[in-house]
């Protein structure tokens, strides 16, 4: 097999909380800094999303059926784009029409539910899957968790939702002597594929590209393609994963980062290198199982979850938030559900970190981790009070469990129907494909029955 590049970009937008005092609890139920949210998303759209997506569209049109790229959007990020920068959504739709993009699924909130509440995690994933289908007409087959968080149990949960594979970090401590340039499978499910990020080649672009002190500066597309072509003969899969904001924000446009990407398909093709979607790789034979008993991510040098849950403040906030998860899931109040999504976002916990960060971090309105913790807990106190008002903590456990069971059964029923519809659509597509070139058979096709 020829070497193939799996190029993936992630899009998420931080929801900025406002300064919220202890005396606001019970009086003010609005938690957000509207000015900063609008300003920041417009800035990132102008600097990165708009020029980057236009470049990807150009690459798709110039390299039809050869160039492939994958995107994953958080639900809260997509909501912000729809509200403040609809041009970005239009560009995503235009890119989708080229046929070169595959949309992946991720948790709606870009939160940490996979580490806190299995049912909330499942709910978020299925909601995001439906959102992608609604907006782009694609049914995601592959999953990526917030910040590529993964462990064996999470992999098994995602496989049970019907996904074919999942992306995560090719961290040294989980790979050992193994290479990230193969397709692996989850140790708890041999049919569920695990795709590992080549963090060096990814970070060469997303972190080091414009650094004049870097030994490979300036990096050209042909040099980069040469590195891939020179890999050992049997190492065929190169997963290049990064945030889309790396193009224009982390690496300014003046660094010629977009010109680098424009040139990549041409030089890759010259070296016999192809492009693949994650779903393409999930059809490949696994090189073996990968054991990841403890959670990994693509964040910080440790590549674990310590940047969100590494200190006592973060863990207390996390436990307090998910203590009401089951009650929120049975709630139909749209405002409360939206607040739940925004408060789950992982950046709320990262602002509380006391770790030294090599990359640096903007803590938004906060002076430090303790300030971030205090502000978030004030907001959480008000939010939990609203949840308690609807579903008091002393509600009969049997009653609550009955409600949860009903919701779960309804969700399972809907998921089963969705799978059945998807299979029928696939059968219909195959029938239509086989009918091409055979006009005699077309009149006999009972399309109304198929739709039914």
Tab-separated table of C-alpha atoms in Angstrom:
chain	number	residue	atom	x	y	z
A	1	UNK	CA	0.000	0.000	0.000
A	2	UNK	CA	1.166	3.523	-0.782
A	3	UNK	CA	1.766	5.849	2.103
A	4	UNK	CA	-1.282	7.925	2.954
A	5	UNK	CA	-1.840	11.157	4.885
A	6	UNK	CA	-4.897	11.445	7.108
A	7	UNK	CA	-5.289	15.216	7.583
A	8	UNK	CA	-7.687	16.303	10.307
A	9	UNK	CA	-8.634	19.694	11.771
A	10	UNK	CA	-10.648	20.448	14.890
A	11	UNK	CA	-12.895	23.503	15.380
A	12	UNK	CA	-14.120	24.571	18.806
A	13	UNK	CA	-14.871	27.929	20.358
A	14	UNK	CA	-14.366	28.804	24.017
A	15	UNK	CA	-17.513	30.167	25.656
A	16	UNK	CA	-16.307	32.973	27.931
A	17	UNK	CA	-17.966	33.294	31.325
A	18	UNK	CA	-18.506	36.687	32.908
A	19	UNK	CA	-17.355	37.831	36.334
A	20	UNK	CA	-19.933	36.274	38.673
A	21	UNK	CA	-19.985	37.145	42.390
A	22	UNK	CA	-21.207	35.102	45.332
A	23	UNK	CA	-24.041	37.584	45.852
A	24	UNK	CA	-25.260	36.979	42.277
A	25	UNK	CA	-26.237	33.405	43.157
A	26	UNK	CA	-30.004	33.004	43.010
A	27	UNK	CA	-30.449	36.454	41.451
A	28	UNK	CA	-28.660	36.342	38.078
A	29	UNK	CA	-29.043	33.255	35.875
A	30	UNK	CA	-27.054	34.575	32.898
A	31	UNK	CA	-23.398	33.563	33.039
A	32	UNK	CA	-21.712	34.765	29.839
A	33	UNK	CA	-19.550	37.611	28.577
A	34	UNK	CA	-21.397	38.378	25.347
A	35	UNK	CA	-18.961	41.048	24.205
A	36	UNK	CA	-15.921	38.781	24.577
A	37	UNK	CA	-17.671	35.829	22.968
A	38	UNK	CA	-18.617	37.856	19.898
A	39	UNK	CA	-15.243	39.581	19.699
A	40	UNK	CA	-13.174	36.413	20.043
A	41	UNK	CA	-15.081	34.319	17.504
A	42	UNK	CA	-15.008	37.129	14.946
A	43	UNK	CA	-11.272	37.507	15.489
A	44	UNK	CA	-10.528	33.806	15.043
A	45	UNK	CA	-12.813	33.652	12.008
A	46	UNK	CA	-11.046	36.572	10.351
A	47	UNK	CA	-7.518	35.431	11.208
A	48	UNK	CA	-7.975	31.701	10.663
A	49	UNK	CA	-11.267	30.029	9.774
A	50	UNK	CA	-12.225	32.100	6.731
A	51	UNK	CA	-8.821	32.113	4.961
A	52	UNK	CA	-8.097	28.503	5.980
A	53	UNK	CA	-11.437	27.159	4.710
A	54	UNK	CA	-11.078	29.096	1.459
A	55	UNK	CA	-7.664	27.488	1.041
A	56	UNK	CA	-9.084	24.004	1.660
A	57	UNK	CA	-11.827	24.674	-0.895
A	58	UNK	CA	-9.184	25.749	-3.409
A	59	UNK	CA	-7.125	22.632	-2.676
A	60	UNK	CA	-10.207	20.447	-3.131
A	61	UNK	CA	-11.109	22.033	-6.464
A	62	UNK	CA	-7.551	21.804	-7.787
A	63	UNK	CA	-7.051	18.197	-6.673
A	64	UNK	CA	-10.437	16.614	-7.285
A	65	UNK	CA	-10.914	13.133	-5.772
A	66	UNK	CA	-7.249	13.073	-4.711
A	67	UNK	CA	-7.195	15.494	-1.795
A	68	UNK	CA	-9.130	14.488	1.320
A	69	UNK	CA	-9.500	16.274	4.649
A	70	UNK	CA	-11.475	15.648	7.845
A	71	UNK	CA	-13.101	18.151	10.189
A	72	UNK	CA	-14.611	17.885	13.640
A	73	UNK	CA	-16.722	20.662	15.160
A	74	UNK	CA	-18.062	20.939	18.677
A	75	UNK	CA	-21.765	21.651	18.981
A	76	UNK	CA	-21.220	24.783	21.085
A	77	UNK	CA	-18.635	26.009	18.565
A	78	UNK	CA	-21.039	25.448	15.687
A	79	UNK	CA	-23.778	27.303	17.587
A	80	UNK	CA	-21.467	30.308	18.015
A	81	UNK	CA	-20.539	30.275	14.336
A	82	UNK	CA	-24.185	30.115	13.292
A	83	UNK	CA	-24.983	33.050	15.561
A	84	UNK	CA	-22.012	35.361	15.001
A	85	UNK	CA	-20.137	34.315	11.824
A	86	UNK	CA	-22.523	32.499	9.457
A	87	UNK	CA	-20.000	33.037	6.642
A	88	UNK	CA	-17.858	30.295	8.214
A	89	UNK	CA	-20.809	27.876	8.126
A	90	UNK	CA	-21.373	28.823	4.472
A	91	UNK	CA	-17.724	28.034	3.708
A	92	UNK	CA	-18.044	24.691	5.505
A	93	UNK	CA	-21.070	23.939	3.335
A	94	UNK	CA	-19.099	24.922	0.211
A	95	UNK	CA	-16.226	22.666	1.266
A	96	UNK	CA	-18.715	19.870	1.884
A	97	UNK	CA	-20.049	20.207	-1.672
A	98	UNK	CA	-16.575	19.521	-3.114
A	99	UNK	CA	-16.816	15.951	-1.788
A	100	UNK	CA	-13.354	16.137	-0.241
A	101	UNK	CA	-14.328	16.486	3.419
A	102	UNK	CA	-15.439	13.972	6.019
A	103	UNK	CA	-17.075	15.294	9.181
A	104	UNK	CA	-16.311	13.434	12.393
A	105	UNK	CA	-18.349	13.364	15.592
A	106	UNK	CA	-17.298	14.626	19.017
A	107	UNK	CA	-19.020	15.540	22.316
A	108	UNK	CA	-21.467	18.387	21.760
A	109	UNK	CA	-20.024	20.507	24.582
A	110	UNK	CA	-16.340	19.713	23.981
A	111	UNK	CA	-16.478	18.614	27.593
A	112	UNK	CA	-15.198	15.824	29.813
A	113	UNK	CA	-18.364	13.740	30.121
A	114	UNK	CA	-16.437	10.633	28.979
A	115	UNK	CA	-14.589	10.839	32.316
A	116	UNK	CA	-17.605	11.700	34.444
A	117	UNK	CA	-20.929	10.244	33.323
A	118	UNK	CA	-21.381	7.545	30.691
A	119	UNK	CA	-24.996	8.357	29.881
A	120	UNK	CA	-24.293	12.090	29.517
A	121	UNK	CA	-21.379	11.235	27.235
A	122	UNK	CA	-23.591	9.043	25.071
A	123	UNK	CA	-26.290	11.721	24.942
A	124	UNK	CA	-23.788	14.362	23.807
A	125	UNK	CA	-22.278	12.136	21.118
A	126	UNK	CA	-25.636	11.203	19.607
A	127	UNK	CA	-26.807	14.825	19.689
A	128	UNK	CA	-23.688	15.921	17.824
A	129	UNK	CA	-24.097	13.098	15.331
A	130	UNK	CA	-27.623	14.340	14.599
A	131	UNK	CA	-26.397	17.944	14.339
A	132	UNK	CA	-23.782	17.007	11.709
A	133	UNK	CA	-26.425	15.085	9.759
A	134	UNK	CA	-28.809	18.038	9.959
A	135	UNK	CA	-26.292	20.723	8.915
A	136	UNK	CA	-24.042	18.859	6.453
A	137	UNK	CA	-26.020	15.804	5.403
A	138	UNK	CA	-23.294	13.410	6.569
A	139	UNK	CA	-23.631	10.678	9.176
A	140	UNK	CA	-20.286	10.550	11.019
A	141	UNK	CA	-18.648	7.119	11.100
A	142	UNK	CA	-15.578	8.038	13.157
A	143	UNK	CA	-15.337	9.728	16.555
A	144	UNK	CA	-12.875	12.066	18.227
A	145	UNK	CA	-13.195	12.937	21.875
A	146	UNK	CA	-12.497	16.363	23.341
A	147	UNK	CA	-8.724	16.969	23.057
A	148	UNK	CA	-8.379	13.362	21.775
A	149	UNK	CA	-9.064	11.927	25.257
A	150	UNK	CA	-9.108	8.134	25.056
A	151	UNK	CA	-8.816	4.983	27.123
A	152	UNK	CA	-9.931	1.395	26.553
A	153	UNK	CA	-13.277	1.868	28.307
A	154	UNK	CA	-14.090	5.019	26.339
A	155	UNK	CA	-13.225	3.170	23.130
A	156	UNK	CA	-15.645	0.379	24.038
A	157	UNK	CA	-18.397	2.913	24.828
A	158	UNK	CA	-17.925	4.709	21.494
A	159	UNK	CA	-17.903	1.389	19.621
A	160	UNK	CA	-21.225	0.515	21.270
A	161	UNK	CA	-22.672	3.734	19.795
A	162	UNK	CA	-22.036	2.370	16.299
A	163	UNK	CA	-18.873	4.265	15.333
A	164	UNK	CA	-16.186	2.429	13.351
A	165	UNK	CA	-13.145	4.028	14.923
A	166	UNK	CA	-11.700	6.806	17.042
A	167	UNK	CA	-8.789	9.239	16.965
A	168	UNK	CA	-6.330	9.695	19.804
A	169	UNK	CA	-2.775	10.728	20.591
A	170	UNK	CA	0.207	8.603	19.606
A	171	UNK	CA	1.834	9.250	22.978
A	172	UNK	CA	5.211	7.651	23.664
A	173	UNK	CA	4.162	6.117	26.958
A	174	UNK	CA	1.338	4.135	25.336
A	175	UNK	CA	3.168	3.191	22.146
A	176	UNK	CA	6.431	1.986	23.634
A	177	UNK	CA	8.258	0.337	20.734
A	178	UNK	CA	5.219	0.570	18.444
A	179	UNK	CA	4.800	3.132	15.661
A	180	UNK	CA	1.809	5.499	15.227
A	181	UNK	CA	1.951	4.764	11.475
A	182	UNK	CA	-0.345	1.733	11.646
A	183	UNK	CA	-4.052	1.192	12.254
A	184	UNK	CA	-4.719	-0.451	15.621
A	185	UNK	CA	-7.842	-1.724	17.334
A	186	UNK	CA	-9.329	-1.165	20.781
A	187	UNK	CA	-8.183	-3.823	23.231
A	188	UNK	CA	-11.829	-4.335	24.328
A	189	UNK	CA	-13.275	-4.511	20.810
A	190	UNK	CA	-11.230	-6.014	17.943
A	191	UNK	CA	-13.521	-4.451	15.305
A	192	UNK	CA	-13.151	-0.885	16.592
A	193	UNK	CA	-10.157	0.908	15.034
A	194	UNK	CA	-7.873	3.369	16.821
A	195	UNK	CA	-5.990	6.003	14.801
A	196	UNK	CA	-2.939	7.529	16.465
A	197	UNK	CA	-1.721	11.069	15.847
A	198	UNK	CA	1.886	11.526	14.750
A	199	UNK	CA	2.524	14.285	17.266
A	200	UNK	CA	5.943	15.223	15.903
A	201	UNK	CA	4.832	15.777	12.307
A	202	UNK	CA	1.609	17.451	13.534
A	203	UNK	CA	3.417	19.783	15.935
A	204	UNK	CA	6.035	20.616	13.297
A	205	UNK	CA	3.211	22.492	11.578
A	206	UNK	CA	0.934	23.592	14.418
A	207	UNK	CA	3.618	24.630	16.941
A	208	UNK	CA	6.987	25.088	15.210
A	209	UNK	CA	6.271	26.200	11.645
A	210	UNK	CA	6.976	29.933	12.103
A	211	UNK	CA	9.733	29.608	14.713
A	212	UNK	CA	12.963	31.005	13.173
A	213	UNK	CA	15.092	29.236	15.799
A	214	UNK	CA	13.738	25.810	14.791
A	215	UNK	CA	16.356	23.745	12.971
A	216	UNK	CA	14.029	23.015	10.036
A	217	UNK	CA	12.844	26.610	9.570
A	218	UNK	CA	11.625	27.514	7.016
A	219	UNK	CA	9.734	24.309	6.346
A	220	UNK	CA	8.720	23.658	2.736
A	221	UNK	CA	6.063	21.249	1.530
A	222	UNK	CA	8.510	19.159	-0.500
A	223	UNK	CA	10.762	18.688	2.545
A	224	UNK	CA	7.765	17.606	4.606
A	225	UNK	CA	6.654	15.154	1.899
A	226	UNK	CA	10.215	13.778	1.729
A	227	UNK	CA	10.101	13.002	5.459
A	228	UNK	CA	6.912	10.987	4.959
A	229	UNK	CA	8.201	9.203	1.842
A	230	UNK	CA	11.391	8.227	3.692
A	231	UNK	CA	9.542	6.380	6.485
A	232	UNK	CA	10.031	2.602	6.751
A	233	UNK	CA	8.387	0.734	3.902
A	234	UNK	CA	5.623	-0.914	5.924
A	235	UNK	CA	4.634	2.245	7.862
A	236	UNK	CA	1.871	3.495	5.579
A	237	UNK	CA	-0.453	5.647	7.716
A	238	UNK	CA	0.499	9.200	8.747
A	239	UNK	CA	-2.114	10.921	10.920
A	240	UNK	CA	-1.672	14.698	10.949
A	241	UNK	CA	-4.135	16.133	13.481
A	242	UNK	CA	-4.368	19.754	14.690
A	243	UNK	CA	-6.739	22.619	15.440
A	244	UNK	CA	-7.813	24.634	12.404
A	245	UNK	CA	-6.829	27.776	14.319
A	246	UNK	CA	-3.208	26.654	13.940
A	247	UNK	CA	-3.583	28.101	10.442
A	248	UNK	CA	-3.653	31.825	11.062
A	249	UNK	CA	-3.642	32.122	14.867
A	250	UNK	CA	-0.877	29.916	16.282
A	251	UNK	CA	0.983	30.200	12.973
A	252	UNK	CA	0.278	33.643	11.461
A	253	UNK	CA	-0.688	33.936	7.817
A	254	UNK	CA	2.498	35.956	7.262
A	255	UNK	CA	4.450	32.723	7.862
A	256	UNK	CA	3.075	31.382	4.537
A	257	UNK	CA	1.355	28.530	6.350
A	258	UNK	CA	-1.486	28.462	3.793
A	259	UNK	CA	0.954	28.376	0.875
A	260	UNK	CA	2.595	25.364	2.550
A	261	UNK	CA	-0.734	23.519	2.605
A	262	UNK	CA	-1.625	24.503	-0.954
A	263	UNK	CA	1.605	22.929	-2.185
A	264	UNK	CA	1.264	19.736	-0.128
A	265	UNK	CA	-1.079	17.731	-2.442
A	266	UNK	CA	1.109	18.337	-5.502
A	267	UNK	CA	4.389	17.326	-3.848
A	268	UNK	CA	2.731	14.378	-2.080
A	269	UNK	CA	1.339	13.049	-5.366
A	270	UNK	CA	4.779	13.319	-6.968
A	271	UNK	CA	6.081	10.963	-4.269
A	272	UNK	CA	3.224	8.477	-4.589
A	273	UNK	CA	1.597	9.576	-1.324
A	274	UNK	CA	-2.213	9.621	-1.127
A	275	UNK	CA	-4.744	11.256	1.209
A	276	UNK	CA	-7.332	9.325	3.240
A	277	UNK	CA	-10.260	9.982	5.531
A	278	UNK	CA	-10.389	8.318	8.954
A	279	UNK	CA	-13.268	6.147	7.696
A	280	UNK	CA	-10.991	4.869	4.896
A	281	UNK	CA	-8.378	3.847	7.443
A	282	UNK	CA	-10.995	2.099	9.576
A	283	UNK	CA	-11.550	-0.337	6.688
A	284	UNK	CA	-7.903	-1.402	6.832
A	285	UNK	CA	-6.714	-4.469	8.669
A	286	UNK	CA	-5.544	-3.790	12.204
A	287	UNK	CA	-1.869	-4.229	13.035
A	288	UNK	CA	-2.946	-5.381	16.494
A	289	UNK	CA	-4.643	-4.110	19.633
A	290	UNK	CA	-3.413	-1.077	21.541
A	291	UNK	CA	-3.776	-1.177	25.332
A	292	UNK	CA	-4.586	2.197	26.886
A	293	UNK	CA	-5.928	1.538	30.403
A	294	UNK	CA	-5.370	5.133	31.560
A	295	UNK	CA	-6.649	8.229	29.764
A	296	UNK	CA	-4.431	9.991	27.239
A	297	UNK	CA	-4.945	13.283	25.396
A	298	UNK	CA	-2.996	15.550	23.064
A	299	UNK	CA	-2.482	18.274	25.699
A	300	UNK	CA	0.811	19.213	27.423
A	301	UNK	CA	3.945	17.103	27.656
A	302	UNK	CA	2.291	14.479	29.870
A	303	UNK	CA	-0.405	13.752	27.244
A	304	UNK	CA	-2.914	12.904	29.979
A	305	UNK	CA	-5.893	14.552	31.712
A	306	UNK	CA	-3.937	16.366	34.433
A	307	UNK	CA	-4.454	19.787	32.844
A	308	UNK	CA	-8.198	19.487	33.614
A	309	UNK	CA	-8.312	17.220	36.670
A	310	UNK	CA	-4.817	17.469	38.136
A	311	UNK	CA	-5.572	19.404	41.318
A	312	UNK	CA	-8.153	19.290	44.090
A	313	UNK	CA	-10.013	22.386	42.859
A	314	UNK	CA	-10.545	20.936	39.404
A	315	UNK	CA	-11.701	17.593	40.754
A	316	UNK	CA	-14.119	19.234	43.190
A	317	UNK	CA	-15.640	21.378	40.409
A	318	UNK	CA	-15.838	18.350	38.119
A	319	UNK	CA	-17.554	16.141	40.709
A	320	UNK	CA	-19.955	18.919	41.675
A	321	UNK	CA	-20.934	19.497	38.033
A	322	UNK	CA	-21.598	15.844	37.255
A	323	UNK	CA	-23.440	15.276	40.531
A	324	UNK	CA	-26.522	16.687	38.757
A	325	UNK	CA	-25.870	15.069	35.354
A	326	UNK	CA	-28.715	12.550	35.616
A	327	UNK	CA	-31.181	15.261	36.619
A	328	UNK	CA	-30.172	17.549	33.766
A	329	UNK	CA	-30.651	14.728	31.246
A	330	UNK	CA	-34.326	14.416	32.139
A	331	UNK	CA	-34.825	18.169	31.907
A	332	UNK	CA	-36.563	19.697	28.871
A	333	UNK	CA	-35.769	23.341	29.678
A	334	UNK	CA	-33.730	24.567	26.659
A	335	UNK	CA	-32.024	27.344	28.631
A	336	UNK	CA	-30.897	24.943	31.348
A	337	UNK	CA	-29.685	22.421	28.776
A	338	UNK	CA	-27.686	25.092	26.955
A	339	UNK	CA	-26.080	26.234	30.209
A	340	UNK	CA	-25.220	22.589	30.882
A	341	UNK	CA	-23.411	22.374	27.537
A	342	UNK	CA	-21.472	25.579	28.120
A	343	UNK	CA	-20.507	24.748	31.715
A	344	UNK	CA	-19.198	21.317	30.683
A	345	UNK	CA	-16.699	22.778	28.171
A	346	UNK	CA	-13.220	21.596	29.091
A	347	UNK	CA	-11.642	25.054	29.077
A	348	UNK	CA	-13.559	25.891	32.283
A	349	UNK	CA	-11.449	23.282	34.081
A	350	UNK	CA	-8.222	24.111	32.305
A	351	UNK	CA	-8.388	27.693	33.534
A	352	UNK	CA	-8.047	26.209	37.062
A	353	UNK	CA	-4.811	24.322	36.351
A	354	UNK	CA	-1.787	24.932	38.566
A	355	UNK	CA	0.546	23.147	36.136
A	356	UNK	CA	3.405	24.854	34.368
A	357	UNK	CA	2.461	25.001	30.698
A	358	UNK	CA	5.217	24.917	28.095
A	359	UNK	CA	2.927	26.310	25.409
A	360	UNK	CA	1.417	29.054	27.568
A	361	UNK	CA	-2.252	29.703	28.258
A	362	UNK	CA	-4.622	32.636	28.244
A	363	UNK	CA	-6.804	32.433	31.365
A	364	UNK	CA	-9.423	34.819	29.975
A	365	UNK	CA	-10.760	37.130	32.737
A	366	UNK	CA	-9.029	35.265	35.533
A	367	UNK	CA	-6.001	36.371	37.540
A	368	UNK	CA	-5.038	32.769	38.271
A	369	UNK	CA	-6.348	29.247	38.952
A	370	UNK	CA	-7.973	30.124	42.292
A	371	UNK	CA	-9.833	33.041	40.735
A	372	UNK	CA	-11.057	30.765	37.947
A	373	UNK	CA	-12.203	28.171	40.485
A	374	UNK	CA	-14.078	30.726	42.614
A	375	UNK	CA	-15.891	32.262	39.660
A	376	UNK	CA	-16.862	28.898	38.190
A	377	UNK	CA	-18.110	27.546	41.524
A	378	UNK	CA	-20.272	30.643	42.049
A	379	UNK	CA	-21.890	30.046	38.659
A	380	UNK	CA	-22.185	26.329	39.329
A	381	UNK	CA	-23.867	27.073	42.652
A	382	UNK	CA	-26.572	29.062	40.884
A	383	UNK	CA	-26.933	26.455	38.134
A	384	UNK	CA	-27.317	23.573	40.595
A	385	UNK	CA	-29.892	25.617	42.495
A	386	UNK	CA	-31.969	25.866	39.307
A	387	UNK	CA	-31.642	22.113	38.703
A	388	UNK	CA	-32.658	21.402	42.313
A	389	UNK	CA	-35.715	23.607	41.911
A	390	UNK	CA	-36.904	21.336	39.084
A	391	UNK	CA	-35.741	18.001	40.454
A	392	UNK	CA	-35.027	18.238	44.204
A	393	UNK	CA	-32.206	16.133	45.607
A	394	UNK	CA	-34.672	14.354	47.868
A	395	UNK	CA	-36.740	13.127	44.902
A	396	UNK	CA	-37.559	9.455	45.312
A	397	UNK	CA	-34.769	7.367	43.759
A	398	UNK	CA	-37.233	4.925	42.240
A	399	UNK	CA	-39.075	7.785	40.540
A	400	UNK	CA	-35.835	9.258	39.180
A	401	UNK	CA	-34.600	5.874	37.988
A	402	UNK	CA	-37.923	5.222	36.274
A	403	UNK	CA	-37.626	8.519	34.398
A	404	UNK	CA	-34.038	7.753	33.419
A	405	UNK	CA	-34.947	4.258	32.241
A	406	UNK	CA	-37.764	5.643	30.083
A	407	UNK	CA	-35.422	8.189	28.499
A	408	UNK	CA	-32.749	5.549	27.912
A	409	UNK	CA	-35.244	3.189	26.260
A	410	UNK	CA	-36.502	6.000	24.035
A	411	UNK	CA	-32.925	6.840	23.082
A	412	UNK	CA	-32.155	3.201	22.267
A	413	UNK	CA	-35.319	3.009	20.154
A	414	UNK	CA	-34.394	6.131	18.187
A	415	UNK	CA	-30.826	4.910	17.697
A	416	UNK	CA	-32.087	1.541	16.404
A	417	UNK	CA	-34.432	3.294	13.969
A	418	UNK	CA	-31.581	5.546	12.791
A	419	UNK	CA	-29.413	2.479	12.108
A	420	UNK	CA	-32.251	0.826	10.206
A	421	UNK	CA	-32.832	3.960	8.091
A	422	UNK	CA	-29.099	4.199	7.389
A	423	UNK	CA	-28.987	0.565	6.215
A	424	UNK	CA	-32.024	1.084	3.994
A	425	UNK	CA	-30.395	4.176	2.489
A	426	UNK	CA	-27.253	2.159	1.751
A	427	UNK	CA	-29.314	-0.569	0.086
A	428	UNK	CA	-31.140	2.053	-1.984
A	429	UNK	CA	-27.849	3.666	-3.043
A	430	UNK	CA	-26.502	0.273	-4.138
A	431	UNK	CA	-29.672	-0.427	-6.120
A	432	UNK	CA	-29.467	2.965	-7.812
A	433	UNK	CA	-25.773	2.454	-8.587
A	434	UNK	CA	-26.449	-0.956	-10.152
A	435	UNK	CA	-29.241	0.561	-12.250
A	436	UNK	CA	-26.909	3.099	-13.859
A	437	UNK	CA	-26.474	2.342	-17.534
A	438	UNK	CA	-29.549	0.082	-17.544
A	439	UNK	CA	-32.468	2.370	-18.537
A	440	UNK	CA	-34.787	-0.610	-19.089
A	441	UNK	CA	-34.818	-1.444	-15.387
A	442	UNK	CA	-35.321	2.073	-14.086
A	443	UNK	CA	-39.108	2.272	-14.629
A	444	UNK	CA	-39.582	-0.852	-12.489
A	445	UNK	CA	-37.829	0.663	-9.469
A	446	UNK	CA	-40.438	1.286	-6.775
A	447	UNK	CA	-39.036	4.477	-5.347
A	448	UNK	CA	-42.112	5.303	-3.227
A	449	UNK	CA	-41.782	1.929	-1.499
A	450	UNK	CA	-38.079	2.531	-0.866
A	451	UNK	CA	-38.837	5.899	0.702
A	452	UNK	CA	-41.489	4.377	2.823
